[in-house]
Amino acid sequence: MIKKVIMYSLLLSLLTVTACSQSTNVPQQQTNTPNKESSSNTKTTTQTLKINAKTEPPSLNPALIDNQSAGDIANQLFEGLARVDKNGEILPGVAEKWDVSDDKTVYTFHLRQDAKWSNGEPVTAEDFVYSWEKALRPDTGAPLADNLSFIKNGSKYLAGEIKDPTTLGIMAINPQTLQVTLERPTPFFLRLTSFFSVLPINKKLDESNPNWSGEAPSFVSNGPFMMKEWKHDQEIVMVPNPHYWAKNSVKLQSIEWKMVNDQNTEYQMYQTGELDIAYPPTSATAKLLTEGKAKTVPVARTAYVRYNHKDSLFANQKIRKAFASAIDRKMLVDKVVQGGQTPATALIPEGLSSGNGDFRTQAGTDQFTGYSVEEAKKLLEEGLKELNQASLPTVTFLTDNNDLRSKISQALQEMWKRNLGVEVEIKSMERKVFVQSVKAGEFQFALYSTGADYDDSYNLFGQFTTGDGYNYSKYSNPEYDKFVKAAFQETDPAKRAQAMIEAEKVLMNDMAINPLYYDKLVILENERVKNVYRFAVSALDLREAFVE
């Protein structure tokens, strides 16, 4: 799940207010001008930015993207109805303006006349209708299609309960006018239109060549950059899109996305100037942060232990709570993770909205007692009695072979051994195989993380409801489902926030998951690189980036 703040637009000009709608006006975007300030030991003489994507993106078709790295790449190639500026404020994208009905359920987007695809064809309202309808088709298998469930009949269409696409609340009034009708007022909807999973694709191209997104020569996009080369498992090169409506904002001549999945190699490439932006190896993170050579940026993501509730041991609430209480989270973040993370005692990360303020501030941080060896031993004893077992057999903890996650797994293994006397076998595997194993339910418990797609806490609750496609834990509690459903249907912001707070209380009382820490992203960035915009809940933005 990957990995977002409700933003609204500012006033640009007065639009006519009709009897049935109110006009939402938006400001023009500003172009930043490069300024000469400093230099680094990395000598970059051209406007080329070199970044590590780590691995080959499984897909760069927006609807099929399921991870942040691919989303960051796609965000440079495509543009949605709205976009986010450097301060996180919503600004016009493909839509130059929009109107919102009085009841906040109907959005009318007016597309730019000069919005074009990289092949020179105009971007039309029908492209958006086609893109979103296709993403909602059950047979498309779009991993984040539920981000479109706020559209009228979106959930039913995705579930296959409705077959007629004309019943969806998406309509092209004319080539430059798109009307979207929502099930209910959704305050974060404008922000959502900038997210990578709902970016548009070229209808005509997709219908004639469904495999267009697999190779550079056939790749067509509408964002500030376009695909030039795609050497699979090695590199993606993108260059400015000459047909982009705001092409004068683009300063870079090219962006090179390397695919290096070894942290030490990545660090060496950064030191030698082969990368301008990189992520440091775990062993060097603390030192680099102390020396000011690395920096942290917020990210709306929670790391946790995922339990398989179908497993005979972890189906027991007290066993789950025992493993949770045996973890010293402060030691974990201070001595192992070492990237400025915060110990977690619940699901929703810091800085994520409830739609009525900051969720974590409203819900508090005392969802469970946290680290207590005495409590952990007591819970383990009680759980074993309920299972009619004298002792706990060796359990298998699943993780991928990432360096940091391997170290976290080893630290957890040691704490569970020391504090509970439990033997834990760590099973490490390549990331793709790890994800497949978790999805298939082939695990007892595993190291996992979840991040928000948009700045609303509701985004993270659905994955633990009964029968949800992302409920890999197979957790089920009717009371939890009731509160999540109430949050989805409630239009009063305060009542909606309270429903989510109650849902989290149920989740943590059950210890459905075992929260570890609220994450932060640690990055290395050449000081000559400017105007790289990062957000806790949005993809990387390089439109205005440049190299001094």
XYZ file of C-alpha atoms in Angstrom:
548
model
C 0.000 0.000 0.000
C 1.364 2.727 -0.736
C 1.649 5.434 0.661
C -1.093 11.823 1.327
C -2.637 16.134 3.077
C -6.050 17.524 2.037
C -5.279 20.630 0.039
C -7.490 23.255 -1.518
C -6.817 25.804 -4.252
C -6.388 29.582 -3.815
C -8.266 32.292 -5.714
C -7.141 33.220 -9.240
C -10.160 35.101 -10.565
C -13.871 35.366 -9.974
C -15.978 32.829 -11.818
C -19.726 33.058 -12.317
C -21.727 31.419 -9.561
C -24.851 29.735 -10.873
C -27.887 28.705 -8.888
C -26.751 25.093 -8.793
C -23.005 25.360 -8.333
C -20.222 27.250 -6.686
C -17.073 28.066 -8.613
C -13.714 26.900 -7.299
C -10.929 29.082 -8.657
C -7.284 28.176 -8.817
C -4.025 30.134 -9.132
C -1.623 30.076 -12.024
C 1.565 28.160 -11.375
C 4.872 29.948 -11.087
C 8.099 28.993 -12.734
C 11.222 28.961 -10.580
C 14.407 30.491 -11.973
C 17.732 28.754 -11.306
C 20.079 30.606 -8.984
C 23.795 30.050 -8.525
C 24.673 29.390 -4.904
C 26.892 26.466 -4.119
C 28.740 23.579 -5.635
C 29.578 20.079 -4.431
C 32.288 17.580 -5.042
C 30.058 16.059 -7.715
C 30.642 17.889 -10.991
C 27.513 17.983 -13.086
C 27.933 20.130 -16.189
C 24.646 19.395 -17.957
C 21.022 19.570 -16.916
C 20.883 15.819 -16.318
C 19.525 14.392 -13.089
C 20.540 10.877 -12.085
C 18.321 8.981 -9.643
C 18.156 5.388 -8.478
C 14.834 3.617 -9.058
C 16.358 0.495 -7.459
C 14.414 -2.030 -9.534
C 12.599 -2.372 -12.826
C 9.062 -0.953 -12.478
C 6.538 -3.779 -13.051
C 4.469 -1.307 -15.056
C 4.360 2.402 -15.876
C 0.735 2.310 -16.983
C -0.721 4.489 -14.181
C -3.643 2.200 -13.364
C -1.334 -0.800 -12.936
C 1.254 0.834 -10.658
C 1.375 -0.532 -7.130
C 4.540 0.939 -5.602
C 6.012 4.342 -4.800
C 9.144 4.001 -6.952
C 7.135 3.369 -10.124
C 4.742 6.115 -9.051
C 7.629 8.580 -8.773
C 8.715 7.731 -12.319
C 5.171 7.947 -13.714
C 4.589 11.294 -12.008
C 7.198 12.887 -14.289
C 5.677 11.327 -17.413
C 2.001 12.011 -16.755
C -0.131 14.787 -15.316
C -3.571 14.622 -13.748
C -6.427 17.064 -13.581
C -4.702 18.847 -10.702
C -1.119 18.914 -9.481
C 0.635 19.836 -6.230
C 2.984 22.795 -5.850
C 6.137 22.902 -3.713
C 4.103 23.820 -0.631
C 1.657 20.977 -1.135
C -1.130 23.224 -2.385
C -3.435 22.048 -5.145
C -2.967 23.882 -8.463
C -4.241 23.386 -12.010
C -2.863 20.515 -14.041
C -4.567 19.337 -17.198
C -7.640 21.148 -15.873
C -7.130 24.911 -15.909
C -10.101 25.411 -13.568
C -13.029 23.555 -12.036
C -16.475 24.159 -10.577
C -17.921 22.368 -7.551
C -21.638 21.970 -6.885
C -23.181 23.358 -3.713
C -23.520 19.876 -2.233
C -19.818 19.132 -3.019
C -20.618 16.024 -5.059
C -20.292 17.250 -8.655
C -16.966 18.486 -10.038
C -16.820 20.023 -13.502
C -13.266 20.208 -14.849
C -12.384 22.529 -17.724
C -9.390 21.103 -19.561
C -6.704 23.236 -21.154
C -6.894 23.731 -24.898
C -3.096 23.326 -25.049
C -2.908 20.099 -22.984
C -1.357 17.552 -25.332
C 0.090 14.080 -25.373
C 3.755 13.596 -26.206
C 2.696 12.524 -29.722
C 1.054 15.922 -30.220
C -2.570 14.767 -29.883
C -4.878 16.759 -27.558
C -5.690 15.449 -24.101
C -9.467 15.146 -23.942
C -12.144 14.568 -21.342
C -12.836 11.233 -23.026
C -9.247 10.151 -22.214
C -10.046 10.570 -18.508
C -13.400 8.794 -18.803
C -11.722 5.886 -20.579
C -8.760 5.739 -18.171
C -10.859 5.705 -15.008
C -13.518 3.345 -16.353
C -10.838 0.886 -17.448
C -9.107 1.087 -14.069
C -12.421 0.198 -12.409
C -13.043 -2.848 -14.608
C -12.679 -5.960 -12.449
C -10.690 -7.749 -15.167
C -8.115 -4.931 -15.320
C -6.851 -5.862 -11.867
C -5.763 -2.299 -11.084
C -4.103 -2.596 -7.650
C -5.240 0.830 -6.437
C -8.587 0.989 -8.215
C -10.361 1.586 -4.922
C -8.995 5.140 -5.059
C -11.772 5.672 -7.609
C -14.450 4.144 -5.385
C -15.576 7.632 -4.336
C -17.004 8.142 -7.814
C -20.721 7.412 -8.076
C -21.200 3.647 -8.565
C -17.410 3.184 -8.570
C -17.389 0.521 -5.846
C -20.226 -1.437 -7.456
C -18.592 -1.300 -10.879
C -15.273 -2.471 -9.424
C -17.041 -5.338 -7.652
C -18.765 -6.373 -10.877
C -22.209 -5.608 -9.462
C -22.793 -3.035 -12.216
C -21.755 -3.747 -15.807
C -22.885 -0.624 -17.647
C -20.036 1.966 -17.750
C -22.515 4.765 -18.430
C -23.795 4.380 -14.856
C -20.445 5.595 -13.522
C -20.252 9.193 -12.350
C -17.758 10.133 -15.078
C -18.912 11.973 -18.189
C -17.273 13.899 -21.031
C -19.609 16.822 -21.684
C -17.387 17.873 -24.567
C -13.696 17.327 -25.462
C -12.561 19.954 -22.920
C -15.137 19.426 -20.157
C -15.178 16.502 -17.726
C -17.905 16.061 -15.149
C -17.339 13.800 -12.140
C -20.143 12.904 -9.741
C -19.191 11.479 -6.341
C -21.140 9.188 -4.038
C -20.864 11.772 -1.261
C -18.783 14.863 -0.431
C -15.119 13.839 -0.472
C -12.896 16.679 0.786
C -9.660 15.142 -0.501
C -10.950 14.404 -4.008
C -9.078 17.236 -5.749
C -5.848 16.079 -4.170
C -6.610 12.549 -5.279
C -6.784 13.624 -8.943
C -3.028 14.288 -8.828
C -2.163 10.796 -7.550
C -0.281 8.480 -9.915
C -2.878 5.693 -10.024
C -5.541 7.987 -11.535
C -3.379 9.717 -14.148
C -4.796 9.554 -17.694
C -3.742 7.407 -20.623
C -4.300 8.048 -24.343
C -7.557 6.274 -25.240
C -6.859 5.970 -28.963
C -3.386 4.503 -28.340
C -4.529 2.067 -25.667
C -7.327 0.728 -27.856
C -4.995 0.210 -30.807
C -1.994 -1.069 -28.835
C -2.736 -2.371 -25.323
C 0.992 -3.015 -24.789
C 2.047 0.593 -25.488
C 3.447 1.127 -21.968
C 6.002 -1.680 -22.165
C 8.625 -0.058 -24.401
C 10.006 3.441 -24.984
C 9.177 3.786 -28.719
C 5.439 3.252 -28.147
C 5.208 5.081 -24.816
C 2.972 8.172 -24.900
C 2.411 10.457 -21.928
C 1.104 13.951 -21.158
C 3.412 15.187 -18.413
C 6.490 17.434 -18.337
C 8.733 14.576 -19.520
C 8.489 11.797 -22.096
C 10.192 8.425 -22.418
C 13.352 8.316 -24.548
C 14.926 4.986 -23.584
C 13.966 1.992 -21.484
C 16.734 -0.527 -21.047
C 14.882 -3.058 -18.964
C 16.410 -3.821 -15.564
C 19.084 -1.202 -16.256
C 17.870 2.315 -16.944
C 15.022 4.604 -17.986
C 15.863 7.902 -19.677
C 13.299 10.654 -20.035
C 13.546 14.030 -21.766
C 11.288 17.116 -21.820
C 7.941 16.680 -23.538
C 7.910 19.360 -26.296
C 4.100 19.336 -26.309
C 3.671 19.882 -22.563
C 1.522 22.968 -21.886
C 3.989 24.357 -19.288
C 7.192 23.298 -21.050
C 8.883 26.562 -20.052
C 8.793 25.361 -16.431
C 10.997 22.395 -17.297
C 14.744 23.028 -16.849
C 16.253 19.547 -16.959
C 17.448 18.191 -20.297
C 17.125 14.595 -19.126
C 16.435 12.369 -16.138
C 18.245 9.054 -15.856
C 16.633 6.455 -13.596
C 19.195 3.773 -12.717
C 18.166 0.349 -11.421
C 20.628 -0.621 -8.706
C 19.175 -2.684 -5.875
C 22.283 -2.943 -3.699
C 22.539 -0.170 -1.097
C 26.328 -0.190 -0.909
C 26.688 0.023 -4.684
C 24.120 2.813 -4.745
C 26.082 4.737 -2.110
C 29.325 4.306 -4.023
C 27.641 5.600 -7.188
C 26.469 8.662 -5.284
C 29.974 9.305 -3.946
C 31.484 9.081 -7.427
C 28.848 11.319 -9.033
C 27.054 8.551 -10.917
C 23.922 9.415 -8.925
C 22.620 12.809 -7.795
C 19.938 11.414 -5.503
C 20.307 8.178 -3.550
C 19.332 6.388 -0.369
C 22.148 5.579 2.085
C 22.926 2.085 3.378
C 21.587 1.397 6.853
C 25.082 1.099 8.294
C 25.915 4.672 7.270
C 22.579 6.394 7.896
C 23.153 7.637 11.451
C 26.636 8.990 10.685
C 25.511 10.737 7.499
C 22.570 12.365 9.308
C 24.829 13.519 12.149
C 27.301 15.005 9.689
C 24.523 16.743 7.771
C 25.298 14.813 4.585
C 21.888 13.135 4.527
C 18.446 14.490 5.365
C 15.066 13.118 6.356
C 11.729 13.929 4.794
C 8.308 12.979 6.185
C 6.426 10.071 4.716
C 2.942 8.873 5.710
C 3.884 5.246 6.301
C 3.772 2.834 9.236
C 6.039 -0.193 9.601
C 4.480 -3.121 11.423
C 4.392 -6.857 11.966
C 1.617 -8.437 9.924
C -0.009 -11.476 11.529
C -1.721 -14.262 9.605
C -5.012 -14.596 11.464
C -5.611 -17.970 9.842
C -2.508 -19.355 11.530
C -3.413 -21.483 14.555
C -1.044 -19.570 16.850
C -1.547 -16.009 15.696
C -5.296 -16.422 15.536
C -5.021 -16.022 19.308
C -5.293 -12.408 20.455
C -3.110 -12.868 23.534
C -0.305 -14.468 21.549
C -0.371 -11.487 19.181
C -0.329 -9.068 22.111
C 2.525 -10.947 23.776
C 4.732 -10.541 20.711
C 3.799 -6.848 20.549
C 4.549 -6.134 24.213
C 7.952 -7.820 23.947
C 9.284 -5.194 21.522
C 11.334 -2.209 22.679
C 10.352 0.181 19.893
C 12.523 3.050 21.109
C 15.594 0.862 20.974
C 14.526 -0.364 17.544
C 14.329 3.132 16.037
C 17.337 4.558 17.912
C 19.779 1.693 17.472
C 18.622 -0.228 14.390
C 16.559 1.919 12.021
C 18.366 5.172 12.928
C 16.579 7.442 10.486
C 14.604 9.729 12.785
C 11.582 7.415 12.909
C 9.060 7.513 15.767
C 7.958 4.451 17.789
C 4.413 3.482 16.791
C 1.579 2.275 18.960
C -1.185 2.337 16.351
C -1.902 2.094 12.621
C -2.252 5.693 11.389
C 1.086 7.514 10.965
C 1.885 11.008 12.139
C 0.792 13.931 9.974
C -2.154 12.227 8.289
C -5.500 14.012 8.324
C -8.792 12.774 9.740
C -10.638 15.203 7.488
C -11.188 17.251 10.632
C -7.626 17.828 11.799
C -4.543 15.707 12.486
C -5.658 12.139 13.169
C -2.796 11.148 15.463
C -3.301 14.248 17.630
C -7.010 13.508 17.930
C -6.698 9.764 18.518
C -3.737 9.913 20.899
C -0.830 7.507 21.223
C -1.928 5.200 24.050
C -3.681 2.470 22.074
C -1.737 -0.205 23.961
C 0.780 -0.365 26.802
C 3.806 -0.739 24.552
C 7.014 -2.354 25.801
C 6.521 -4.465 28.931
C 8.361 -7.741 29.387
C 6.218 -8.628 32.394
C 3.013 -8.038 30.437
C 4.395 -9.934 27.444
C 5.201 -13.027 29.518
C 1.803 -12.910 31.210
C -0.017 -12.663 27.864
C 2.028 -15.482 26.368
C 1.216 -17.750 29.317
C -2.499 -16.947 29.077
C -2.510 -17.434 25.323
C -0.825 -20.827 25.562
C -3.413 -21.926 28.133
C -6.208 -20.966 25.758
C -4.489 -23.034 23.052
C -3.893 -25.940 25.454
C -0.163 -25.805 24.773
C 2.690 -25.989 27.256
C 5.067 -23.970 25.112
C 5.257 -22.178 21.804
C 6.857 -24.067 18.918
C 9.397 -22.393 16.630
C 7.649 -19.747 14.547
C 8.709 -18.422 11.140
C 9.044 -14.700 10.510
C 8.925 -13.641 6.875
C 10.878 -10.687 5.471
C 12.497 -9.591 2.233
C 16.255 -9.387 1.759
C 16.522 -5.607 2.025
C 19.449 -4.673 4.296
C 17.422 -2.573 6.738
C 14.552 -5.029 7.001
C 17.007 -7.850 7.591
C 18.510 -5.933 10.520
C 15.070 -5.100 11.912
C 14.079 -8.776 11.665
C 17.217 -9.849 13.514
C 16.591 -7.292 16.261
C 12.995 -8.496 16.671
C 14.152 -12.102 16.699
C 16.568 -11.326 19.535
C 13.929 -9.437 21.585
C 11.375 -12.233 21.219
C 14.002 -14.762 22.283
C 15.215 -12.710 25.262
C 11.837 -11.502 26.504
C 9.572 -14.436 25.662
C 11.958 -17.355 25.293
C 10.529 -17.958 21.821
C 12.535 -19.408 18.953
C 11.937 -17.410 15.794
C 13.244 -18.533 12.436
C 13.762 -15.706 9.936
C 12.872 -16.554 6.368
C 14.314 -13.937 4.015
C 13.469 -13.794 0.325
C 13.594 -11.560 -2.746
C 11.014 -8.772 -2.531
C 8.778 -10.010 -5.339
C 8.616 -13.517 -3.887
C 8.005 -12.069 -0.409
C 4.988 -10.067 -1.598
C 3.593 -13.061 -3.458
C 3.941 -15.228 -0.345
C 2.132 -12.708 1.847
C -0.649 -12.241 -0.697
C -1.078 -16.023 -0.898
C -1.283 -16.288 2.903
C 1.878 -18.414 3.006
C 3.289 -16.947 6.217
C 2.809 -16.940 9.990
C 3.870 -13.359 10.582
C 5.868 -10.916 8.502
C 7.601 -7.536 8.470
C 5.460 -5.120 6.499
C 4.616 -1.453 5.985
C 1.700 0.523 4.641
C 1.568 4.064 3.300
C -1.199 6.488 2.379
C -2.138 7.347 -1.207
C -3.900 10.579 -0.209
C -4.080 12.740 2.874
C -6.944 11.113 4.669
C -6.683 8.383 7.282
C -9.591 6.480 5.775
C -7.184 5.388 3.045
C -5.451 2.955 5.432
C -8.457 1.439 7.187
C -10.074 -0.434 4.300
C -7.283 -2.999 3.972
C -8.290 -4.626 7.265
C -12.015 -4.921 6.620
C -13.516 -8.371 6.123
C -13.013 -9.625 2.574
C -10.976 -6.664 1.340
C -8.577 -7.590 -1.452
C -5.636 -6.144 0.497
C -6.551 -7.911 3.739
C -3.666 -10.362 3.470
C -3.879 -10.924 7.238
C -7.429 -12.318 6.874
C -8.410 -10.269 9.908
C -12.142 -10.005 10.516
C -14.092 -8.144 13.169
C -17.694 -6.989 12.535
C -17.279 -4.078 14.944
C -14.244 -2.817 13.051
C -16.109 -3.198 9.756
C -19.026 -1.230 11.219
C -16.863 1.767 12.146
C -15.019 1.786 8.808
C -18.319 1.667 6.942
C -19.635 4.506 9.108
C -16.559 6.593 8.279
C -17.125 5.980 4.568
C -20.771 7.047 4.713
C -20.581 9.887 7.242
C -20.612 13.431 5.851
C -20.142 15.262 9.157
C -16.323 15.723 9.534
C -16.262 15.362 13.332
C -18.433 12.235 13.375
C -16.463 10.745 10.507
C -13.174 11.331 12.349
C -14.578 9.743 15.498
C -15.697 6.665 13.566
C -12.123 6.198 12.331
C -10.740 6.702 15.844
C -13.080 3.986 17.109
C -12.069 1.681 14.259
C -8.402 2.062 15.176
C -9.183 1.312 18.828
C -10.814 -1.969 17.809
C -7.897 -2.831 15.536
C -5.334 -2.221 18.272
C -7.347 -3.887 21.031
C -7.349 -6.985 18.823
C -3.661 -6.355 18.036
C -4.649 -7.198 14.476
C -1.258 -5.849 13.491
C 1.808 -5.106 15.600
C 2.924 -1.485 14.905
C 6.664 -0.774 15.011
C 7.382 2.790 13.892
C 6.133 5.762 11.903
C 8.533 6.112 9.033
C 10.731 8.831 7.570
C 12.645 8.808 4.301
C 16.417 9.313 4.515
C 17.969 10.671 1.339
C 21.278 11.800 -0.089
C 21.029 14.674 -2.533
C 23.729 16.528 -4.441
C 23.614 20.097 -3.092
C 23.719 21.415 -6.660
C 20.309 19.874 -7.318
C 17.490 22.342 -6.726
C 13.686 22.357 -6.732
C 13.120 18.672 -6.081
C 9.724 18.616 -4.381
C 8.807 15.814 -1.976
C 5.604 15.250 -0.057
C 4.485 12.908 2.704
C 1.592 11.647 0.599
C 2.378 12.483 -3.023
C 4.870 11.298 -5.600
C 8.178 13.024 -6.253
C 7.907 16.123 -8.488
C 10.834 17.011 -10.772
C 9.053 19.355 -13.165
C 10.928 22.439 -11.957
C 14.136 20.710 -10.841
C 17.515 21.836 -12.160
C 21.235 21.366 -11.512
C 23.382 24.382 -10.703
